[in-house]
PDB file of C-alpha atoms in Angstrom:
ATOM      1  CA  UNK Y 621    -106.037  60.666  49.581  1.00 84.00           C
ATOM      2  CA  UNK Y 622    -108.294  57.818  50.422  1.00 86.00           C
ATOM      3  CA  UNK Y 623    -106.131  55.075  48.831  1.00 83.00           C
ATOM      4  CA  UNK Y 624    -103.190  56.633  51.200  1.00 80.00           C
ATOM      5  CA  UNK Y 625    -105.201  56.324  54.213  1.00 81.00           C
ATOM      6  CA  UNK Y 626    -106.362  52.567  53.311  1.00 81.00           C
ATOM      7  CA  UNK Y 627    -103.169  51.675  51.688  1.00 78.00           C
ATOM      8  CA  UNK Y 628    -101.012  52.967  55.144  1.00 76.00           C
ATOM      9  CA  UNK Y 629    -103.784  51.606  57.215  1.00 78.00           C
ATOM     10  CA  UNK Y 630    -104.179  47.953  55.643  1.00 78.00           C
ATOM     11  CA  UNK Y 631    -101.616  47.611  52.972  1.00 75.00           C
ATOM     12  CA  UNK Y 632    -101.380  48.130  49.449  1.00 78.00           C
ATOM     13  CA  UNK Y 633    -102.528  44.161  48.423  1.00 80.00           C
ATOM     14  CA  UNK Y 634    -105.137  44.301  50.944  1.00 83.00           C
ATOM     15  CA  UNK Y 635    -106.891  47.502  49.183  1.00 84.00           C
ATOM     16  CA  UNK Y 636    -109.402  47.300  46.859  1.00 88.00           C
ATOM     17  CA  UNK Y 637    -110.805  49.311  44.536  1.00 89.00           C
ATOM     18  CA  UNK Y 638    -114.347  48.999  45.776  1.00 92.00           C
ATOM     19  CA  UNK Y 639    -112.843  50.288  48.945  1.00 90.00           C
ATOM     20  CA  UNK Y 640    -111.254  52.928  47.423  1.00 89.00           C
ATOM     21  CA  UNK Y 641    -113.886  54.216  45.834  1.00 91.00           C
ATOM     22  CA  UNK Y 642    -116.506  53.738  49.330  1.00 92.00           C
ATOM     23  CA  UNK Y 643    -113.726  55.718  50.896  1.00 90.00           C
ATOM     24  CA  UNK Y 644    -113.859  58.530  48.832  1.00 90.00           C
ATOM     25  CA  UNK Y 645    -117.386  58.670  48.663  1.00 92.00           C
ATOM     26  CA  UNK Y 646    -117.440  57.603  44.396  1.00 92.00           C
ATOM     27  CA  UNK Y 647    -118.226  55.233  42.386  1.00 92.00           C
ATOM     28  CA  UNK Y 648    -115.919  52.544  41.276  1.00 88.00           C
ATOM     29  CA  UNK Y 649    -116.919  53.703  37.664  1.00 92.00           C
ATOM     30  CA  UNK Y 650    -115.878  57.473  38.443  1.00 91.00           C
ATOM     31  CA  UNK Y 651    -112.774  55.945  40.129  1.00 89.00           C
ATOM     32  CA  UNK Y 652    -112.020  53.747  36.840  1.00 90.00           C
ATOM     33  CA  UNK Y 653    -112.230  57.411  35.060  1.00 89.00           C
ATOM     34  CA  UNK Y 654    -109.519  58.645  36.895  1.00 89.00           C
ATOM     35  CA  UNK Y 655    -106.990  55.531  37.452  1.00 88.00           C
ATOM     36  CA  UNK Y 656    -107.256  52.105  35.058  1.00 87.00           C
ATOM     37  CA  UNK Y 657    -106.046  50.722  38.652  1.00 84.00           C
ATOM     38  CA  UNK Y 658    -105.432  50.671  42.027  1.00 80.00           C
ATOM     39  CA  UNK Y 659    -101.599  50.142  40.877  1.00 80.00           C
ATOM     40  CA  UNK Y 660    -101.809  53.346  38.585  1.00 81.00           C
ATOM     41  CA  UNK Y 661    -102.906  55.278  41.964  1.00 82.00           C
ATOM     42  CA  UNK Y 662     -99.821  53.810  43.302  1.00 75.00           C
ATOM     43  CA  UNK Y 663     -97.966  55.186  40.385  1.00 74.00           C
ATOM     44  CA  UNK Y 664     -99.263  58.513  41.135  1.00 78.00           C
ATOM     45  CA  UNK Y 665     -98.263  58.720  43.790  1.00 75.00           C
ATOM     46  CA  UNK Y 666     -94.563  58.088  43.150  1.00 73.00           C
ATOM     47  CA  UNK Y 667     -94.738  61.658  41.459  1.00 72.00           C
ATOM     48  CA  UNK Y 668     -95.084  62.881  44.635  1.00 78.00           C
ATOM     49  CA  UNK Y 669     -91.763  61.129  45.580  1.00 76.00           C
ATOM     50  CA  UNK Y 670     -89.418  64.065  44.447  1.00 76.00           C
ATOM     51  CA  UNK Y 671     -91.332  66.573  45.293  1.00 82.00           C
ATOM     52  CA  UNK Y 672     -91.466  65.420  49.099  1.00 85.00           C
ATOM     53  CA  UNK Y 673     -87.628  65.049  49.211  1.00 84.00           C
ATOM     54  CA  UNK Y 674     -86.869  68.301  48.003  1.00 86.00           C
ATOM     55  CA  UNK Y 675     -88.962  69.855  51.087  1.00 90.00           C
ATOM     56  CA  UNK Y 676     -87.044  67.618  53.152  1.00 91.00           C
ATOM     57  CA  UNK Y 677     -83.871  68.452  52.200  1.00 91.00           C
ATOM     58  CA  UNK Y 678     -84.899  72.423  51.632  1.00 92.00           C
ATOM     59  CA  UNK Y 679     -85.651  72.250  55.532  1.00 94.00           C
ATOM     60  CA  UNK Y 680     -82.129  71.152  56.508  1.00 93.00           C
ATOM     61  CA  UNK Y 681     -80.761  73.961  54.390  1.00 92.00           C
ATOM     62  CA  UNK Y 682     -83.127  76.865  56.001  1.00 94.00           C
ATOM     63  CA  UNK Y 683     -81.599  75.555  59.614  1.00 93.00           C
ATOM     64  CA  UNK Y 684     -78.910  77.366  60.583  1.00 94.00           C
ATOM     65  CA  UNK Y 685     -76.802  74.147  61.352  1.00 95.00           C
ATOM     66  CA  UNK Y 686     -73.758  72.173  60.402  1.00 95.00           C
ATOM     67  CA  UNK Y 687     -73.312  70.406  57.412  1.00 95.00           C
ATOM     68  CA  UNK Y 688     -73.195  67.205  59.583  1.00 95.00           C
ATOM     69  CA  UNK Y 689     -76.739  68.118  61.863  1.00 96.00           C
ATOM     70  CA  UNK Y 690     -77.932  68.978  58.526  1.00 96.00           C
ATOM     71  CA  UNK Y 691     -77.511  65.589  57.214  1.00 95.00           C
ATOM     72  CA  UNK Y 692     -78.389  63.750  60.463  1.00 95.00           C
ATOM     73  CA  UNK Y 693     -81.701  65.945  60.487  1.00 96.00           C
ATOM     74  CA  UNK Y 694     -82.925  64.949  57.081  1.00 94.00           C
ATOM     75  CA  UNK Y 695     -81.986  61.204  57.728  1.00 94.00           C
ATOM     76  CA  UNK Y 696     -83.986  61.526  61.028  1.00 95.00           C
ATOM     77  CA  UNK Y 697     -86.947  63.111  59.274  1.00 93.00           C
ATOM     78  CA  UNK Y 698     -86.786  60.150  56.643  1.00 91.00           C
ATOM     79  CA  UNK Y 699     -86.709  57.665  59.151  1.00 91.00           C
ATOM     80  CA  UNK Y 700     -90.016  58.792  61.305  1.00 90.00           C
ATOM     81  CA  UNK Y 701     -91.783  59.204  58.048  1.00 86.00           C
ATOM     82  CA  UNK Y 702     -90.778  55.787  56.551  1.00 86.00           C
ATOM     83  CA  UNK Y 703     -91.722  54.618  60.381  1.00 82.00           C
ATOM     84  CA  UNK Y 704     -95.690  56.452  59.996  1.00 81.00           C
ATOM     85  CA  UNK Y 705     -96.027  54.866  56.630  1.00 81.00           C
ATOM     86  CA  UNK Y 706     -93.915  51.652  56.615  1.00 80.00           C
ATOM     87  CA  UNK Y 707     -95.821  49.455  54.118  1.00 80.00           C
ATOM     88  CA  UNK Y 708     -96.611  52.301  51.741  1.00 80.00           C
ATOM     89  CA  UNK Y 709     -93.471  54.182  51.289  1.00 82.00           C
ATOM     90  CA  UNK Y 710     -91.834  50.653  50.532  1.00 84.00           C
ATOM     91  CA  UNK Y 711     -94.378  49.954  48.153  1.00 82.00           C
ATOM     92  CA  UNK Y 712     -94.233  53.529  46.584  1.00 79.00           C
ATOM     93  CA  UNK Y 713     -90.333  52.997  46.413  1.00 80.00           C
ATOM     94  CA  UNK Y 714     -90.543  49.824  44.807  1.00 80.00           C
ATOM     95  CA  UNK Y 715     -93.748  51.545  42.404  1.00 77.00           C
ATOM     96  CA  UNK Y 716     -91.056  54.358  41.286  1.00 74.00           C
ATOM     97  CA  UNK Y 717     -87.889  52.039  41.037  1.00 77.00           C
ATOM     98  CA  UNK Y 718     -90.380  49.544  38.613  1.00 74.00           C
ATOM     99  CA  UNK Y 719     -91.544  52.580  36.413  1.00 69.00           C
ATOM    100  CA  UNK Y 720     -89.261  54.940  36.637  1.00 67.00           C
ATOM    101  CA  UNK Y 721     -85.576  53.403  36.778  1.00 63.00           C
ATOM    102  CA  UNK Y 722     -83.459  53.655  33.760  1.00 68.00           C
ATOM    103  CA  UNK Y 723     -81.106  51.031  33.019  1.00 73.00           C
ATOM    104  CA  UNK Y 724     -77.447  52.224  34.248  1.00 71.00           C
ATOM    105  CA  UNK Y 725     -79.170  55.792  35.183  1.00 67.00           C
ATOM    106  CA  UNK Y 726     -79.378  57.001  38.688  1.00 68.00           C
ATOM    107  CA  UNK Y 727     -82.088  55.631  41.331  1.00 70.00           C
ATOM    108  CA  UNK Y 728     -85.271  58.089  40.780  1.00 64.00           C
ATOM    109  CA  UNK Y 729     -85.460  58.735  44.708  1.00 71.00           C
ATOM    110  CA  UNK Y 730     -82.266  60.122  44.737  1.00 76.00           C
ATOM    111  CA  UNK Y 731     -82.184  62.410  41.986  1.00 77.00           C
ATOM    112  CA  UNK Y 732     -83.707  65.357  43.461  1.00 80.00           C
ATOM    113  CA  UNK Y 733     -81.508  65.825  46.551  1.00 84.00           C
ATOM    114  CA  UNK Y 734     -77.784  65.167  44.061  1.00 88.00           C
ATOM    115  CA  UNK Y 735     -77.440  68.937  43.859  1.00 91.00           C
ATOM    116  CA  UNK Y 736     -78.886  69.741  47.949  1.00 91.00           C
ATOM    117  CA  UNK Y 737     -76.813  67.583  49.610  1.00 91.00           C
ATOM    118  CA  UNK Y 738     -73.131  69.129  47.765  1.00 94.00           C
ATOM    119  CA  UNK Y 739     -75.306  72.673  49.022  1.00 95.00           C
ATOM    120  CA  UNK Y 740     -74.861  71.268  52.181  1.00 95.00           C
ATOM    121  CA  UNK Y 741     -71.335  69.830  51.834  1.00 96.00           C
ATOM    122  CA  UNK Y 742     -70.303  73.759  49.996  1.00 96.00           C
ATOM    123  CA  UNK Y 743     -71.873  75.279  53.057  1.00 95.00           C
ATOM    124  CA  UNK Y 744     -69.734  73.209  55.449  1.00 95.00           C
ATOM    125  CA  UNK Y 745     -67.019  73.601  53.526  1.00 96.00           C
ATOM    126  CA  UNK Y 746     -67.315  77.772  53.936  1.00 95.00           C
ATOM    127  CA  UNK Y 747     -67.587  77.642  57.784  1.00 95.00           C
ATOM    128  CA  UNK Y 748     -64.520  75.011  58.176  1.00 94.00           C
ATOM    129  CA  UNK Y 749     -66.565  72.679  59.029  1.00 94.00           C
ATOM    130  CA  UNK Y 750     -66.287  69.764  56.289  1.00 96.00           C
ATOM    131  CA  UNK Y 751     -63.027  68.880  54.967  1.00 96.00           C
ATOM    132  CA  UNK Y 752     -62.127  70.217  51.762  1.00 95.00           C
ATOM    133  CA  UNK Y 753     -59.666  67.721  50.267  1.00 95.00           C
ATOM    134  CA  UNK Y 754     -62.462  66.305  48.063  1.00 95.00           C
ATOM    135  CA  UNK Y 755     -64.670  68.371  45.868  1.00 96.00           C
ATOM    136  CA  UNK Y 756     -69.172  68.517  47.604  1.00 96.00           C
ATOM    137  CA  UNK Y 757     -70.161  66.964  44.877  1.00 95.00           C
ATOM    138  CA  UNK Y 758     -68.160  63.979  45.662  1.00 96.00           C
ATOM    139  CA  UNK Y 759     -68.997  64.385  49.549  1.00 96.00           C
ATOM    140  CA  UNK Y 760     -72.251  64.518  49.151  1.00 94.00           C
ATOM    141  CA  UNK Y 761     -72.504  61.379  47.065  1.00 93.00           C
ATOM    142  CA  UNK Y 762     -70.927  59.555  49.711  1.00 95.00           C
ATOM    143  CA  UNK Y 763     -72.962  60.790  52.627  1.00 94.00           C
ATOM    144  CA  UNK Y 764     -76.221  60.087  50.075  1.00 92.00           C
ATOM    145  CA  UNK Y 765     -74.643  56.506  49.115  1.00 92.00           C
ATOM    146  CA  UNK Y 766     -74.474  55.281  52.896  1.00 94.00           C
ATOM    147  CA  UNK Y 767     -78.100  56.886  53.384  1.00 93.00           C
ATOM    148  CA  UNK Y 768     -78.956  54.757  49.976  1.00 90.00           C
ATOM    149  CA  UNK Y 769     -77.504  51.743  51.637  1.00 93.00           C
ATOM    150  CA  UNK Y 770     -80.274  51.409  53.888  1.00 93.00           C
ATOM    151  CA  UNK Y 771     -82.577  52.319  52.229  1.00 90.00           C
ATOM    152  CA  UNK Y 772     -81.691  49.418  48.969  1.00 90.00           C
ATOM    153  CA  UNK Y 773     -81.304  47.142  52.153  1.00 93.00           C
ATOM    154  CA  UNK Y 774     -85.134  47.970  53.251  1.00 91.00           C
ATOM    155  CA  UNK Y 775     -86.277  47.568  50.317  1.00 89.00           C
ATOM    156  CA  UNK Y 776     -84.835  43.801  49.670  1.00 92.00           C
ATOM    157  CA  UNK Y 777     -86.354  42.938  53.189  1.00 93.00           C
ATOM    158  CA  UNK Y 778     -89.202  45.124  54.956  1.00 90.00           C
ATOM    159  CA  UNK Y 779     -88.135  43.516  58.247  1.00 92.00           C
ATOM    160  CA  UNK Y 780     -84.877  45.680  57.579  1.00 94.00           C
ATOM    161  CA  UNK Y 781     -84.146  47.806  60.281  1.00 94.00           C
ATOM    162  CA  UNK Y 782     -84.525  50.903  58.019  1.00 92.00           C
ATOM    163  CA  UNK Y 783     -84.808  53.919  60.571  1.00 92.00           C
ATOM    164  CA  UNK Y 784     -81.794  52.760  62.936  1.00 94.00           C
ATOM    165  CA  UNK Y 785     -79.327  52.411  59.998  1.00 95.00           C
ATOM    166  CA  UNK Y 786     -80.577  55.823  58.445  1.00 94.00           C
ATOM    167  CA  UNK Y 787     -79.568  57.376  61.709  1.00 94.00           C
ATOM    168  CA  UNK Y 788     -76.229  55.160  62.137  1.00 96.00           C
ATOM    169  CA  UNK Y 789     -75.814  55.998  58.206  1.00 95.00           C
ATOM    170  CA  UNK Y 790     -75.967  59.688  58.785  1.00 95.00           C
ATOM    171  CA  UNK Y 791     -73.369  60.283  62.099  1.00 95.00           C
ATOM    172  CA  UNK Y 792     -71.046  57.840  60.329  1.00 95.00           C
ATOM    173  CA  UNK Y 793     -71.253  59.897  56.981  1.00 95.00           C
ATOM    174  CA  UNK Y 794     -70.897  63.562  59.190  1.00 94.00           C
ATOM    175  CA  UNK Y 795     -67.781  62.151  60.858  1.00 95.00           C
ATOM    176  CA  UNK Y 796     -66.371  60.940  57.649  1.00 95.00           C
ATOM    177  CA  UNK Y 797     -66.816  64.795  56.633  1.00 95.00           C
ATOM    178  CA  UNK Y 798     -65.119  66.482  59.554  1.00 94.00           C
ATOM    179  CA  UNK Y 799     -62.134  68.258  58.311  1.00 92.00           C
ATOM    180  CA  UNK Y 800     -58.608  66.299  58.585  1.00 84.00           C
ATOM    181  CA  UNK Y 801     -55.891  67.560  61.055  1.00 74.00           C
ATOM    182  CA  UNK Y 802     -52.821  68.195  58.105  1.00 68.00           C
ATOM    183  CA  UNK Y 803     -50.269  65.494  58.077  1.00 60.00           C
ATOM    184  CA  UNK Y 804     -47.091  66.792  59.544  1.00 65.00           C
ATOM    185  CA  UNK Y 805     -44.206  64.285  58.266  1.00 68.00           C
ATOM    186  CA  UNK Y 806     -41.326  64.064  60.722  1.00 70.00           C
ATOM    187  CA  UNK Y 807     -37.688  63.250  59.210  1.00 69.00           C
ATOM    188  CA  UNK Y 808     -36.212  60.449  61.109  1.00 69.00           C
ATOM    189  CA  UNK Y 809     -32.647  60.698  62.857  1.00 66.00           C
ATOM    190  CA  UNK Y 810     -30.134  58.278  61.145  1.00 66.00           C
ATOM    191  CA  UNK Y 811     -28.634  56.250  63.664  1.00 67.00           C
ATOM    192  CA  UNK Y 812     -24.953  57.767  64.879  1.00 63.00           C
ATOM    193  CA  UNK Y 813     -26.658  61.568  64.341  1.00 58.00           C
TER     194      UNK Y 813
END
């Protein structure tokens, strides 16, 4: 808890261990006991990472919503959490795409909300609310995808506007989920008829 507080507060390469360690009130030795480094504390905390989603998702499901607020809420809750902790949820990102990413496997931030989001997309598919041409599972990889697409873009550059394209990300994905009007085909008159 005291490397998140210095770590959000001055940045992860600005942290030391000595500071670690004043600011929670042990010695660098009982620190060392506990965490080879101030990187492996970083690592830690990338545990945390799936965890943290899951609540965020589990919210949107408890509100009695649409599938599209639903969506929208959890990209809005991302967004003012990546905006209180900037610096370290970039660096805890990066942390869990360096140790925990498999080579052609799926991105370890996004594997715990796969199976939430198609919740979502089933849900809105019950009330009428989400089109049902595609299967959720599909849906909700899209509407996760364009969410990912900031989020791969923040993490290339932290100037990224990260919180502005999760919320563009998220109405753009819930009207690409509102149900399609059917296609009514209308026979053309041959001329002389």
């Amino acid at each position: 808890e005291a490397a998140r507080r210095l770590f959000v507060s001055q940045g992860f390469d600005a942290t030391t261990v000595a500071q670690i360690a004043e600011a929670a009130d042990v010695a660098q030795a009982t620190f060392f006991l506990h965490f080879p480094s101030k990187a492996a504390v970083l690592a830690e905390m990338t545990g945390e990472v799936a965890e943290h989603l899951r609540a965020l998702i589990g919210e949107q499901l408890a509100r009695r919503a649409t599938a599209q607020e639903r969506i929208r809420g959890f990209a809005e809750r991302v967004a003012a959490e990546v905006g209180a902790a900037r610096g370290l949820a970039r660096e805890v990102l990066l942390e869990l795409l360096r140790s925990r990413a498999q080579p052609g496997g799926d991105l370890p931030y996004l594997s715990p909300v796969h199976e939430p989001f198609a919740e979502i997309i089933r849900a809105g598919q019950a009330a009428g609310e989400v089109r049902t041409d595609f299967e959720a599972t599909f849906l909700g990889e899209m509407a996760l995808g364009a969410l990912n697409v900031a989020i791969v873009h923040w993490l290339e550059d932290p100037r990224f506007p990260l919180e502005d394209w999760l919320r563009r990300a998220a109405e753009s994905a819930g009207q690409a989920l509102e149900p399609r009007a059917p296609v009514v085909r209308r026979r053309r008159k041959r001329p002389g008829r």
